[in-house]
PDB file of C-alpha atoms in Angstrom:
ATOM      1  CA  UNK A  12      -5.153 -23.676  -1.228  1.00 39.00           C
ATOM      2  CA  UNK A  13      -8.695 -22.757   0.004  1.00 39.00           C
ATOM      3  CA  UNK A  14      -7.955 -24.428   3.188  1.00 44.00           C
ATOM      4  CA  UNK A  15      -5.548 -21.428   4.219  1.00 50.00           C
ATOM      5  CA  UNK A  16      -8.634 -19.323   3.793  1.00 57.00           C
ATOM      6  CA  UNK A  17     -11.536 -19.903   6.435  1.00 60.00           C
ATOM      7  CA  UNK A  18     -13.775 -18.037   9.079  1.00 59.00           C
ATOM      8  CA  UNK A  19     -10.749 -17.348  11.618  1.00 75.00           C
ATOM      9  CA  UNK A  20      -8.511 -16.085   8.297  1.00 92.00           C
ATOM     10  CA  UNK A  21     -10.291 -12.915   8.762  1.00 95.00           C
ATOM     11  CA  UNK A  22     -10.570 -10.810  12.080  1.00 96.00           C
ATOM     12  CA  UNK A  23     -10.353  -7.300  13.678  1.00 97.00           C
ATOM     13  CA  UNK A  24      -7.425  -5.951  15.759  1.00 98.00           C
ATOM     14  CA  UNK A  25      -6.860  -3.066  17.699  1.00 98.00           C
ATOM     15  CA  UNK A  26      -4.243  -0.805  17.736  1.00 98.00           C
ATOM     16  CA  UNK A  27      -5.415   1.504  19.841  1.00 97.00           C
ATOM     17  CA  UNK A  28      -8.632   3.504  21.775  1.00 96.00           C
ATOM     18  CA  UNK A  29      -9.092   4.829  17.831  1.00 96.00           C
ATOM     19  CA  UNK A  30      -8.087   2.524  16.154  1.00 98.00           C
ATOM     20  CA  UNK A  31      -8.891  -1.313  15.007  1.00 98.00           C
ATOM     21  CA  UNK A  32      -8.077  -2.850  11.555  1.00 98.00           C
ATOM     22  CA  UNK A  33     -10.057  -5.192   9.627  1.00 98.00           C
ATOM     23  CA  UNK A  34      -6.765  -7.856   9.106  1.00 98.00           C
ATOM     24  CA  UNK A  35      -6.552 -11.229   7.060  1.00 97.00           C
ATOM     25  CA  UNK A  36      -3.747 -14.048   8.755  1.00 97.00           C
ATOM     26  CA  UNK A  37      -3.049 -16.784   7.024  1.00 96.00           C
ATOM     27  CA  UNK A  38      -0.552 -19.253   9.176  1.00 93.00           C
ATOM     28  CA  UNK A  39       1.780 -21.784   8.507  1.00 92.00           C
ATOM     29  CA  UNK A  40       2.890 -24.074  11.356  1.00 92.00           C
ATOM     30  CA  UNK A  41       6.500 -23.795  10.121  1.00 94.00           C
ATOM     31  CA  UNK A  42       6.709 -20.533   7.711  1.00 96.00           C
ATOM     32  CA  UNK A  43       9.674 -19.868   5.718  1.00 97.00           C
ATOM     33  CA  UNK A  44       9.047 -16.518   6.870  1.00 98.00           C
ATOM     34  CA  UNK A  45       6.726 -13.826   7.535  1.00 98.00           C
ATOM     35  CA  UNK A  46       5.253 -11.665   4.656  1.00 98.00           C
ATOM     36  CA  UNK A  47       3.347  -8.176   5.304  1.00 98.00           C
ATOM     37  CA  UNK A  48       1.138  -6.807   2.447  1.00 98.00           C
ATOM     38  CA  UNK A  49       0.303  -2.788   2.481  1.00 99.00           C
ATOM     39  CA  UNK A  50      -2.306  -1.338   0.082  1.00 98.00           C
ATOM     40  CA  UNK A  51      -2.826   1.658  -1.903  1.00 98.00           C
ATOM     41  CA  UNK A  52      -6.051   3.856  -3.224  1.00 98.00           C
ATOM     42  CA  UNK A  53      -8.827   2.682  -3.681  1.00 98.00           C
ATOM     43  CA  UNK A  54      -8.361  -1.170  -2.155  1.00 98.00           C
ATOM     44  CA  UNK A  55      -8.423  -3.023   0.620  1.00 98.00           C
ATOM     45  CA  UNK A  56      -6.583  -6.442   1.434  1.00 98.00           C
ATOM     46  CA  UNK A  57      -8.423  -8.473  -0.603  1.00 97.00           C
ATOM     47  CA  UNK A  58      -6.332  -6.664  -3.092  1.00 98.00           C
ATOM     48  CA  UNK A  59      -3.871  -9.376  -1.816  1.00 98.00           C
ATOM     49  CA  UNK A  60      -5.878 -12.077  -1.435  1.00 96.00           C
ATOM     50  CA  UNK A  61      -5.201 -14.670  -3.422  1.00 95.00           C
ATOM     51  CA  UNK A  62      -1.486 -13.879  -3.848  1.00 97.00           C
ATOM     52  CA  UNK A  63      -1.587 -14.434   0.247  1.00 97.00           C
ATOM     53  CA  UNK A  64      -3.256 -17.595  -0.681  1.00 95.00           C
ATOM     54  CA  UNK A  65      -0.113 -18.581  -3.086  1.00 96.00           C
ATOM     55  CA  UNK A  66       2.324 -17.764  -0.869  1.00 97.00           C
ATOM     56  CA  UNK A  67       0.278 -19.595   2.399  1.00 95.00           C
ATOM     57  CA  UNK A  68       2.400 -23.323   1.980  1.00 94.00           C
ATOM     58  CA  UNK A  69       5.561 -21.184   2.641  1.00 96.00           C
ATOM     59  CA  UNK A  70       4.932 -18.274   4.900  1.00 97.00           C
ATOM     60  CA  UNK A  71       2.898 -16.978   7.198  1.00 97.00           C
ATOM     61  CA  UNK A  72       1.031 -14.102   5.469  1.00 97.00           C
ATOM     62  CA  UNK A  73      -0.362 -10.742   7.326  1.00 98.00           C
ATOM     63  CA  UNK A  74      -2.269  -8.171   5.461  1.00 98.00           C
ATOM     64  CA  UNK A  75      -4.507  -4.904   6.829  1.00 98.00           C
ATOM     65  CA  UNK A  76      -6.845  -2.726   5.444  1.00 98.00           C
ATOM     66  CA  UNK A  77      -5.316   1.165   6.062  1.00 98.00           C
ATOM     67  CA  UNK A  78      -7.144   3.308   8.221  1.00 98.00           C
ATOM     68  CA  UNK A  79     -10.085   4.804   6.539  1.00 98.00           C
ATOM     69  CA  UNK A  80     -10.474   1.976   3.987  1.00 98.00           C
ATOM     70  CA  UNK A  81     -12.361  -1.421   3.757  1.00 98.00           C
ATOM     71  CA  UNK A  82     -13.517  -2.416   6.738  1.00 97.00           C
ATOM     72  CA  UNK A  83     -10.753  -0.517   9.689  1.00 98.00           C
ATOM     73  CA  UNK A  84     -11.747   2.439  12.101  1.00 97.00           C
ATOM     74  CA  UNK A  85     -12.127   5.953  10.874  1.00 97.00           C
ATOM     75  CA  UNK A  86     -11.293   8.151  13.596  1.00 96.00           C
ATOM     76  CA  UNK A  87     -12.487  11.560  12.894  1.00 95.00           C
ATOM     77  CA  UNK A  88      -9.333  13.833  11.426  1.00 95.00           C
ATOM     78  CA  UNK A  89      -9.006  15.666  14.873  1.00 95.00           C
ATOM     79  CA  UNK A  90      -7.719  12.569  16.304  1.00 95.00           C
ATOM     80  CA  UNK A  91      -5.944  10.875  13.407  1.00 97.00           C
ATOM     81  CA  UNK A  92      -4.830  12.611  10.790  1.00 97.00           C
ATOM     82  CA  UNK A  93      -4.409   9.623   8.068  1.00 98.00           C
ATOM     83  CA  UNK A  94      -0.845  10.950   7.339  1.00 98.00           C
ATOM     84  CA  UNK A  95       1.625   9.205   6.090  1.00 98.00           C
ATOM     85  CA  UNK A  96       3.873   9.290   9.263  1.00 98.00           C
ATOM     86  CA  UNK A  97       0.739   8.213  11.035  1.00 98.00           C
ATOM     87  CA  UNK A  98       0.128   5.673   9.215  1.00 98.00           C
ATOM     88  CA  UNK A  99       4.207   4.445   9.897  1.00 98.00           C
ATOM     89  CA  UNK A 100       2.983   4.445  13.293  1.00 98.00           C
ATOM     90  CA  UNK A 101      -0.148   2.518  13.102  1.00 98.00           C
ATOM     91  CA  UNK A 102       2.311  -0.415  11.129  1.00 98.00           C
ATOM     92  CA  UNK A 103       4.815  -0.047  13.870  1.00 98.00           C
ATOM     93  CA  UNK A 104       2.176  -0.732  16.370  1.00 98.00           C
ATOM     94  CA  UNK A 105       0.478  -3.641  13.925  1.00 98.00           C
ATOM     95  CA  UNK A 106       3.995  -5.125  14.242  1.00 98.00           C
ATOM     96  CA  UNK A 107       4.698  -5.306  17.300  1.00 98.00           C
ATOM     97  CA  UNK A 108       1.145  -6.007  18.694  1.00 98.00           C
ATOM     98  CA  UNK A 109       0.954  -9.168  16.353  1.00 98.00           C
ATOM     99  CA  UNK A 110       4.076  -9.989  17.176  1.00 98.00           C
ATOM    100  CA  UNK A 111       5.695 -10.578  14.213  1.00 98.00           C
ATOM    101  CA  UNK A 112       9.409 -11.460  14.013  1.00 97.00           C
ATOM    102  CA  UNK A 113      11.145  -8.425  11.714  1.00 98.00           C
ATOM    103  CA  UNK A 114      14.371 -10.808  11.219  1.00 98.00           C
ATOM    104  CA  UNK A 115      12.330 -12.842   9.044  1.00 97.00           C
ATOM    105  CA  UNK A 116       9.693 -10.516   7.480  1.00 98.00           C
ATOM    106  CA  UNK A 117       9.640  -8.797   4.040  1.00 98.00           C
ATOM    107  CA  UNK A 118       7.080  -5.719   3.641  1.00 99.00           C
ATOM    108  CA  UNK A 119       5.625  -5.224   0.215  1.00 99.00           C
ATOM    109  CA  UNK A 120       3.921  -2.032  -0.212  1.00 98.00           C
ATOM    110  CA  UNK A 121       2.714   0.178  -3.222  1.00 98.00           C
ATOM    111  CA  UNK A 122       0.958   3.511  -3.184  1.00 98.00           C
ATOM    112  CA  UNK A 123      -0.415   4.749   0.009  1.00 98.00           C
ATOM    113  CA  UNK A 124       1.300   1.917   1.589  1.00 98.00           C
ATOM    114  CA  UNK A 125       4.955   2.280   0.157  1.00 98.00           C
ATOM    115  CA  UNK A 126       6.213   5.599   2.117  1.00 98.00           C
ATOM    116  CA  UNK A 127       4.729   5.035   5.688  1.00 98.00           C
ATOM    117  CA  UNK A 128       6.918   1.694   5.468  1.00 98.00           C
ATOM    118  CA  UNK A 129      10.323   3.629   4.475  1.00 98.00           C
ATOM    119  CA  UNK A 130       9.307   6.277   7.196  1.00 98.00           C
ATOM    120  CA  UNK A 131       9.057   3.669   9.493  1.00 98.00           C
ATOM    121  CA  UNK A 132      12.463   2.389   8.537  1.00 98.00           C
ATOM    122  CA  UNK A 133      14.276   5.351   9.256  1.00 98.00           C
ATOM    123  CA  UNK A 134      13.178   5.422  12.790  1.00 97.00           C
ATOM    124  CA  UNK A 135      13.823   1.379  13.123  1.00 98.00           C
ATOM    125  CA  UNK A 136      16.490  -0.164  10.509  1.00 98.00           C
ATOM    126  CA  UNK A 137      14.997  -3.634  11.796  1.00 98.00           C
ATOM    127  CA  UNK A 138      11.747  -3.236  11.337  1.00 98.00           C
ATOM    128  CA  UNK A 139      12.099  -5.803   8.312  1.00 98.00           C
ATOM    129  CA  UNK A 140      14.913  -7.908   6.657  1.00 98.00           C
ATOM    130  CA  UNK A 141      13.314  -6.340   2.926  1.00 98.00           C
ATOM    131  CA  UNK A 142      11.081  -3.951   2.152  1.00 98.00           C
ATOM    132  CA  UNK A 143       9.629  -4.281  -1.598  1.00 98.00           C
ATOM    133  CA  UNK A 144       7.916  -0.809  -2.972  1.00 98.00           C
ATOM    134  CA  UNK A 145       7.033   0.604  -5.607  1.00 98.00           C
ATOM    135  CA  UNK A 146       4.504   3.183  -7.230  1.00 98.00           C
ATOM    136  CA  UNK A 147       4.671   5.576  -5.395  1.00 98.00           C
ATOM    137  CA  UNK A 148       5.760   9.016  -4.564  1.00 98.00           C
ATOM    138  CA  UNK A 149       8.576   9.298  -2.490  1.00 98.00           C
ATOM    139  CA  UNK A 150      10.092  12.558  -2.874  1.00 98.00           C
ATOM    140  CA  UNK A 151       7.608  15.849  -3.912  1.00 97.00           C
ATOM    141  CA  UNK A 152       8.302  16.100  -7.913  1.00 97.00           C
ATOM    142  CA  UNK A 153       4.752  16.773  -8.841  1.00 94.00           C
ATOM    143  CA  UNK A 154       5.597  16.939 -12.503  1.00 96.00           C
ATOM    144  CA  UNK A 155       5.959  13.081 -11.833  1.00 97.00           C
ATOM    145  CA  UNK A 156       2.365  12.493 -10.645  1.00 96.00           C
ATOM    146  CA  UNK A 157      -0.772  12.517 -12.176  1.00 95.00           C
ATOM    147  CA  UNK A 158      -2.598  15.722 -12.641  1.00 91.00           C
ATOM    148  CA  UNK A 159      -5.295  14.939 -10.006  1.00 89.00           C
ATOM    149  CA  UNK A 160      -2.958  13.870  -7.438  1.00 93.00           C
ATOM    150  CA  UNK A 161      -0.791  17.009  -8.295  1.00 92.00           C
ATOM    151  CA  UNK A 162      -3.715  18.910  -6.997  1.00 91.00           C
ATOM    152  CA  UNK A 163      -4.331  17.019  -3.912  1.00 91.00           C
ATOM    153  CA  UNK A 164      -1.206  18.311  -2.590  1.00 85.00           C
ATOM    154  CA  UNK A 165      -1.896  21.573  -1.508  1.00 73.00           C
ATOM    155  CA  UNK A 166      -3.832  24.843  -2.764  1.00 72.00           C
ATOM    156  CA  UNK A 167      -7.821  25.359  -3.393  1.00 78.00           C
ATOM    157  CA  UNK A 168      -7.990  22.455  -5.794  1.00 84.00           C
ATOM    158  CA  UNK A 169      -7.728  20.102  -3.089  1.00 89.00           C
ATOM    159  CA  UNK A 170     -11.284  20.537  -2.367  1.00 90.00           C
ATOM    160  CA  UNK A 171     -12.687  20.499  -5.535  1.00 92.00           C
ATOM    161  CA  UNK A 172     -10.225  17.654  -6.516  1.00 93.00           C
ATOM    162  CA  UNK A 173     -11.669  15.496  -3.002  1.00 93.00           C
ATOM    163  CA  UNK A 174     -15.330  16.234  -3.856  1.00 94.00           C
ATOM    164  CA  UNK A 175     -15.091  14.780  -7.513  1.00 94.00           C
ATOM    165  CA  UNK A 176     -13.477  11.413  -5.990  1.00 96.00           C
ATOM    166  CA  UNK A 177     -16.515  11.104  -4.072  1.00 96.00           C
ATOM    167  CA  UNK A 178     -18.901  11.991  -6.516  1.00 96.00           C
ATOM    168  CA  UNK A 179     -17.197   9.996  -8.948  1.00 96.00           C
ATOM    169  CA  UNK A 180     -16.684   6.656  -6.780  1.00 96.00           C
ATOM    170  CA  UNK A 181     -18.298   4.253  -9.260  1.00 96.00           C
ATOM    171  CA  UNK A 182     -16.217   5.574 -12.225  1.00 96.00           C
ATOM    172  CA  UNK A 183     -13.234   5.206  -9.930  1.00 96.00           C
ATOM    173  CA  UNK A 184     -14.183   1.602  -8.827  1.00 96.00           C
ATOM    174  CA  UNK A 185     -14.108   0.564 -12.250  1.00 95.00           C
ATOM    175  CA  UNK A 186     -11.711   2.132 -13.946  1.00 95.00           C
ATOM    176  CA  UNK A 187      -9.044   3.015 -12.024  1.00 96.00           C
ATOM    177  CA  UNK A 188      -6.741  -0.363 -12.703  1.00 97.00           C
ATOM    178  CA  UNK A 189      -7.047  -0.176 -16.244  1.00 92.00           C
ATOM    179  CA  UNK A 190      -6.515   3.414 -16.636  1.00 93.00           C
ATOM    180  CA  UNK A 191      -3.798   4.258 -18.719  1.00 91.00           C
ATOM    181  CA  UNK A 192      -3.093   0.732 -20.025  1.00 95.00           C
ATOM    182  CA  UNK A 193      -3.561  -0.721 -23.636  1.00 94.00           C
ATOM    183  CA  UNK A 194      -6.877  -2.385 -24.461  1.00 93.00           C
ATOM    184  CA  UNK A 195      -4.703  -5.796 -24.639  1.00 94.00           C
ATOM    185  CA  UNK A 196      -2.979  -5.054 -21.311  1.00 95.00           C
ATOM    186  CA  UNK A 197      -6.442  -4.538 -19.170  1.00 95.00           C
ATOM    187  CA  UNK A 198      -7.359  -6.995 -17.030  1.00 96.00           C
ATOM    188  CA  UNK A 199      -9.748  -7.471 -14.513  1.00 95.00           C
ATOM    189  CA  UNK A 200     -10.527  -8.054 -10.977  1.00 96.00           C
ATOM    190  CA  UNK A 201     -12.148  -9.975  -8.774  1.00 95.00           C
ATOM    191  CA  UNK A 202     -16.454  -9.753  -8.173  1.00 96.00           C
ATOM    192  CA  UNK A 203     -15.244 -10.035  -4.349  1.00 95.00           C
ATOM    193  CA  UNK A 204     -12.329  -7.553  -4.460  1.00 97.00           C
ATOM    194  CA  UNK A 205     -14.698  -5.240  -6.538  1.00 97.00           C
ATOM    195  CA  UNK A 206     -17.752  -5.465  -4.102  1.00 97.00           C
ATOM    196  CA  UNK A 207     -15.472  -5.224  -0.815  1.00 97.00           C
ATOM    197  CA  UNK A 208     -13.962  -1.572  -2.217  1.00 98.00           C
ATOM    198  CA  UNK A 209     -17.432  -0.816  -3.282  1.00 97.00           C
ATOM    199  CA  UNK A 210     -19.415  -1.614   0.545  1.00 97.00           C
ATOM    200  CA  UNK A 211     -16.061  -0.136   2.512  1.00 97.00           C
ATOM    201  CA  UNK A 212     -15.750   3.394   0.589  1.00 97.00           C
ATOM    202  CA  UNK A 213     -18.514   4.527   2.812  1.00 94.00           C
ATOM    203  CA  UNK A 214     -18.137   3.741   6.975  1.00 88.00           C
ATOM    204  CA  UNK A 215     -18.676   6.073   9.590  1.00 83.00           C
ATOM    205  CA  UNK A 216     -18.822   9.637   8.545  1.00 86.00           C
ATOM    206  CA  UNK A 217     -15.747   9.722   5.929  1.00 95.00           C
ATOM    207  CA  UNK A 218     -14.939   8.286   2.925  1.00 97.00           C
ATOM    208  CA  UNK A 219     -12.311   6.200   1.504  1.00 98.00           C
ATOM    209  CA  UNK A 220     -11.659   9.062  -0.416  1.00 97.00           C
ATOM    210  CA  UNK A 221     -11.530  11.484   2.548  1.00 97.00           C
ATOM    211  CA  UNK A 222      -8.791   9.534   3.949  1.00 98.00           C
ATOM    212  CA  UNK A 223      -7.101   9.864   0.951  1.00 98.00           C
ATOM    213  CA  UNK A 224      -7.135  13.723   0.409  1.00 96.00           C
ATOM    214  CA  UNK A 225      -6.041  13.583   4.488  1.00 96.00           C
ATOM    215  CA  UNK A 226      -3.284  11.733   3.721  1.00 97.00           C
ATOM    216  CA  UNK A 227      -1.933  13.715   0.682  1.00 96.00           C
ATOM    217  CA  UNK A 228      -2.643  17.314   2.242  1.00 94.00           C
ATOM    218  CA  UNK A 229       0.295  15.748   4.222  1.00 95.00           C
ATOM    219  CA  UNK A 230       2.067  14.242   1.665  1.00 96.00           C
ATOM    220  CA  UNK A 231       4.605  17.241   0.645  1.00 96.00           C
ATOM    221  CA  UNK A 232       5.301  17.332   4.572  1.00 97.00           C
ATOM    222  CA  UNK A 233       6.522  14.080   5.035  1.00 98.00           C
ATOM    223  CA  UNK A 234       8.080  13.412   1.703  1.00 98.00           C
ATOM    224  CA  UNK A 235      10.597  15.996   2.466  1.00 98.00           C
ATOM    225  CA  UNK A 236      11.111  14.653   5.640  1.00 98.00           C
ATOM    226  CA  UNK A 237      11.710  11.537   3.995  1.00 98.00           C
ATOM    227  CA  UNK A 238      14.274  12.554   1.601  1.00 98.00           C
ATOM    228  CA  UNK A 239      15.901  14.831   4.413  1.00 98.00           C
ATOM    229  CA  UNK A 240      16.862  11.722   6.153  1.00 98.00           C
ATOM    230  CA  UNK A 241      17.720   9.291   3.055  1.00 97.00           C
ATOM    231  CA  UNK A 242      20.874   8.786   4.346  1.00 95.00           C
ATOM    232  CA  UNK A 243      19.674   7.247   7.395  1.00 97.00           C
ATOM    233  CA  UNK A 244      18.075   4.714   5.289  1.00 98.00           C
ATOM    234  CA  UNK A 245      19.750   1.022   6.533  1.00 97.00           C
ATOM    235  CA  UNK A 246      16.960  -1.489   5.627  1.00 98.00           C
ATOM    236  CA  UNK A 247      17.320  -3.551   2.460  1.00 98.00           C
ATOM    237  CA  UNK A 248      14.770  -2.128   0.180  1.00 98.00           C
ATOM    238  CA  UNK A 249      13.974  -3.226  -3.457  1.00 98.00           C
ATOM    239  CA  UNK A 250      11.989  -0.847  -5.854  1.00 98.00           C
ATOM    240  CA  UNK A 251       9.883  -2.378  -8.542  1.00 98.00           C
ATOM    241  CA  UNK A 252       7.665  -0.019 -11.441  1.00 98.00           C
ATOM    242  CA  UNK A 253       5.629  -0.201 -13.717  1.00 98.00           C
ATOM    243  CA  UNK A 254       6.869   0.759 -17.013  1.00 97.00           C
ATOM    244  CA  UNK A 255       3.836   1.870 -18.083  1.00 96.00           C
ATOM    245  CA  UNK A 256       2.376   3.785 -14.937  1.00 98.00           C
ATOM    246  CA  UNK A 257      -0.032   6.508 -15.653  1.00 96.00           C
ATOM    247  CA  UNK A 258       0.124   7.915 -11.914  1.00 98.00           C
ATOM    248  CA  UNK A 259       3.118   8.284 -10.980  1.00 98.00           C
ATOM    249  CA  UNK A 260       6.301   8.045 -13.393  1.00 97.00           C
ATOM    250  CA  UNK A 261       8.514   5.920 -13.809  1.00 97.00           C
ATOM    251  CA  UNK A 262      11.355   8.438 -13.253  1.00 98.00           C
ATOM    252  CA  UNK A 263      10.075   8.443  -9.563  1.00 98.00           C
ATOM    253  CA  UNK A 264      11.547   5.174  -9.066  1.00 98.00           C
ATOM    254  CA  UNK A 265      14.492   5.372 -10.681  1.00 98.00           C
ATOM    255  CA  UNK A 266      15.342   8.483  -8.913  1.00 98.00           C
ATOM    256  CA  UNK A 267      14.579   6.881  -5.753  1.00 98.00           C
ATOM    257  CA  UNK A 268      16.474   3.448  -6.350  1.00 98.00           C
ATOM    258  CA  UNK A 269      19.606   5.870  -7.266  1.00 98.00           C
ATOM    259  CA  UNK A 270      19.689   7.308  -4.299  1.00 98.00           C
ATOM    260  CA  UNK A 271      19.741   4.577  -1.909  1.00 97.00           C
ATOM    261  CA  UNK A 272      21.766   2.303  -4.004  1.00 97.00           C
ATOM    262  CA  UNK A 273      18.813  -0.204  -4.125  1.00 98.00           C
ATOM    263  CA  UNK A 274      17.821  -2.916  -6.479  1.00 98.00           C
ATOM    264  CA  UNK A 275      15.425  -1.771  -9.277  1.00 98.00           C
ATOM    265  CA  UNK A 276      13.023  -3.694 -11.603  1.00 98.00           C
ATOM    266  CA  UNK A 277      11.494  -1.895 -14.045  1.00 98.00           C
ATOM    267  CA  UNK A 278       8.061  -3.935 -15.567  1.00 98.00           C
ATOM    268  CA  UNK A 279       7.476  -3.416 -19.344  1.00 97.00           C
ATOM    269  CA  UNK A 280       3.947  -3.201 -20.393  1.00 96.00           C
ATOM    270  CA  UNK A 281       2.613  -3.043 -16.713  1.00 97.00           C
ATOM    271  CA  UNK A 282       0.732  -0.211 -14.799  1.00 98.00           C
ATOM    272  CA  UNK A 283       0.638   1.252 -11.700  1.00 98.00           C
ATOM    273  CA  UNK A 284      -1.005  -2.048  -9.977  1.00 98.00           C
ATOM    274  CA  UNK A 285       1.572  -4.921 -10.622  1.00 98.00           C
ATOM    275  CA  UNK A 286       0.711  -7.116  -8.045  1.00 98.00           C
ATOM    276  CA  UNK A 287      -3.104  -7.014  -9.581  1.00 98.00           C
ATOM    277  CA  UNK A 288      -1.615  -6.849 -13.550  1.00 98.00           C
ATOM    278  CA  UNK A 289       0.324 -10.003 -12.847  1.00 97.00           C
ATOM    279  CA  UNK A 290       0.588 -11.250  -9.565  1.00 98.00           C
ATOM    280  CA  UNK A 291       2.943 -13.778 -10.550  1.00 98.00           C
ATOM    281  CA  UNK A 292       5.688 -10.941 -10.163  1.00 97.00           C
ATOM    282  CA  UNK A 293       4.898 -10.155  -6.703  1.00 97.00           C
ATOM    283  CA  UNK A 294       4.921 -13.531  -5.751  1.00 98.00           C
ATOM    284  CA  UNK A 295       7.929 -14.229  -7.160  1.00 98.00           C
ATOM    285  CA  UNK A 296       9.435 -11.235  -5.809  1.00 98.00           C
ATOM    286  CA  UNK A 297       8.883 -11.988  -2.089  1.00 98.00           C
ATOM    287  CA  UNK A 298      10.032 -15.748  -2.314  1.00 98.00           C
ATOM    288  CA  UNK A 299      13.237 -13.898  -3.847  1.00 98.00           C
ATOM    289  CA  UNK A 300      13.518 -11.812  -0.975  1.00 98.00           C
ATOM    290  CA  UNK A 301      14.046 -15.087   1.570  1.00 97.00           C
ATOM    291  CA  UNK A 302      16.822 -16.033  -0.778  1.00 92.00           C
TER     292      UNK A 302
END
């Protein structure tokens, strides 16, 4: 499948005067369908690499690195506040731009990536024909998250909480996928996924982590704007977990699957990174979702 993967697979495209984003497109001269990966903290797209690759003889595959991580723009925070609704609007604008045909796309997003595509749904019940999450935090239940994030959320820890992430960027590089998980369920990943986080946690004048303390001083904001407007929820949306996820709980995802009557798949024995953990699931979950 290498051939999907050459010098024009990988390009920049703006979104705006702030904004461009390092992108990977792989075509298919008659897709099935159009696929959209979104990322969470710490990675970039080549967290989705080679499941893009898998899914290339059937679909045409987009995925972007987020504002403030790998490789895309970092406006300073007076101009983009690396929100969550702002990031909805920087994948509305990917969308359209690329022109990608919603009747026939499925979104997968975890982390980071999972509420800005819900948001985004609210305001435009086409966006997608699916949208696959999971591992995240939709609504603000704290005692669901992980300590550290719990802190990133508001108060004088935030600060303290934001400068260990930086100072501890190495540790977090290395450990963060396996954290939580039995010695026999650790896995690894990638030299090139590891050394692409690694060169794009520091561009510009912030930090991979920066973004992500902008985007959760936010977070409590625009989760209960999200579960204000739940109701207005039309898209088809499946939620899959980890069973075993040390971040954010398992009861997060059940909660939200309740409440909009959506399909749930709960994953025994895996953590908070499926799609890296076995990425057999997630490729099995978006061929299910052109079914």
């Amino acid at each position: 499948m290498s051939q999907w993967v050459n010098d024009d697979a990988i390009d920049f495209f703006e979104i705006n005067e702030d904004i461009t984003l390092r992108r990977m497109v792989l075509r298919n001269p008659k897709p099935k369908g159009t696929v959209l990966f979104l990322h969470g903290f710490p990675e970039t797209l080549y967290a989705w690499k080679d499941i893009s690759i898998a899914l290339a003889d059937d679909y045409e595959v987009h995925v972007f690195d987020w504002p403030g991580y790998g490789l895309s723009s970092r406006p300073t925070a007076d101009r983009f506040s690396y929100a969550p609704t702002d990031y909805a609007h920087v994948l509305h604008q990917y969308i359209t731009k690329a022109g990608v045909d919603t009747s026939r796309l499925t979104i997968y997003a975890t982390d980071i990536g999972a509420l800005p595509a819900l948001l985004l749904a609210l305001e435009e019940p086409d966006i997608a024909r699916t949208i696959i999450v999971g591992d995240f935090a939709p609504f603000n239940r704290p005692q669901f998250m992980y300590e550290s994030l719990q802190s990133l959320k508001a108060g004088p820890s935030m600060v303290l909480v934001r400068a260990n992430l930086n100072k501890n960027r190495d540790e977090i590089l290395a450990n963060t996928f396996a954290r939580g998980l039995p010695k026999e369920a650790q896995f690894e990943v990638s030299q090139e996924f590891k050394d692409d986080m690694s060169r794009g946690w520091n561009q510009a004048a912030m930090t991979t982590a920066d973004a992500f303390a902008h985007y959760y001083s936010h977070f409590t904001r625009d989760q209960d704007k999200f579960e204000s407007q739940l109701p207005r929820l039309k898209t088809l949306v499946k939620v899959i977990w980890g069973e075993k996820d040390l971040y954010i709980k398992k009861e997060m995802g059940t909660e939200l699957a309740e409440r909009i009557h959506a399909e749930f798949a709960l994953l025994p024995g895996i953590g908070h990174f499926p799609h890296l953990q076995n990425p057999r699931l997630a490729i099995d979950e978006v061929r299910a979702s052109f079914r």
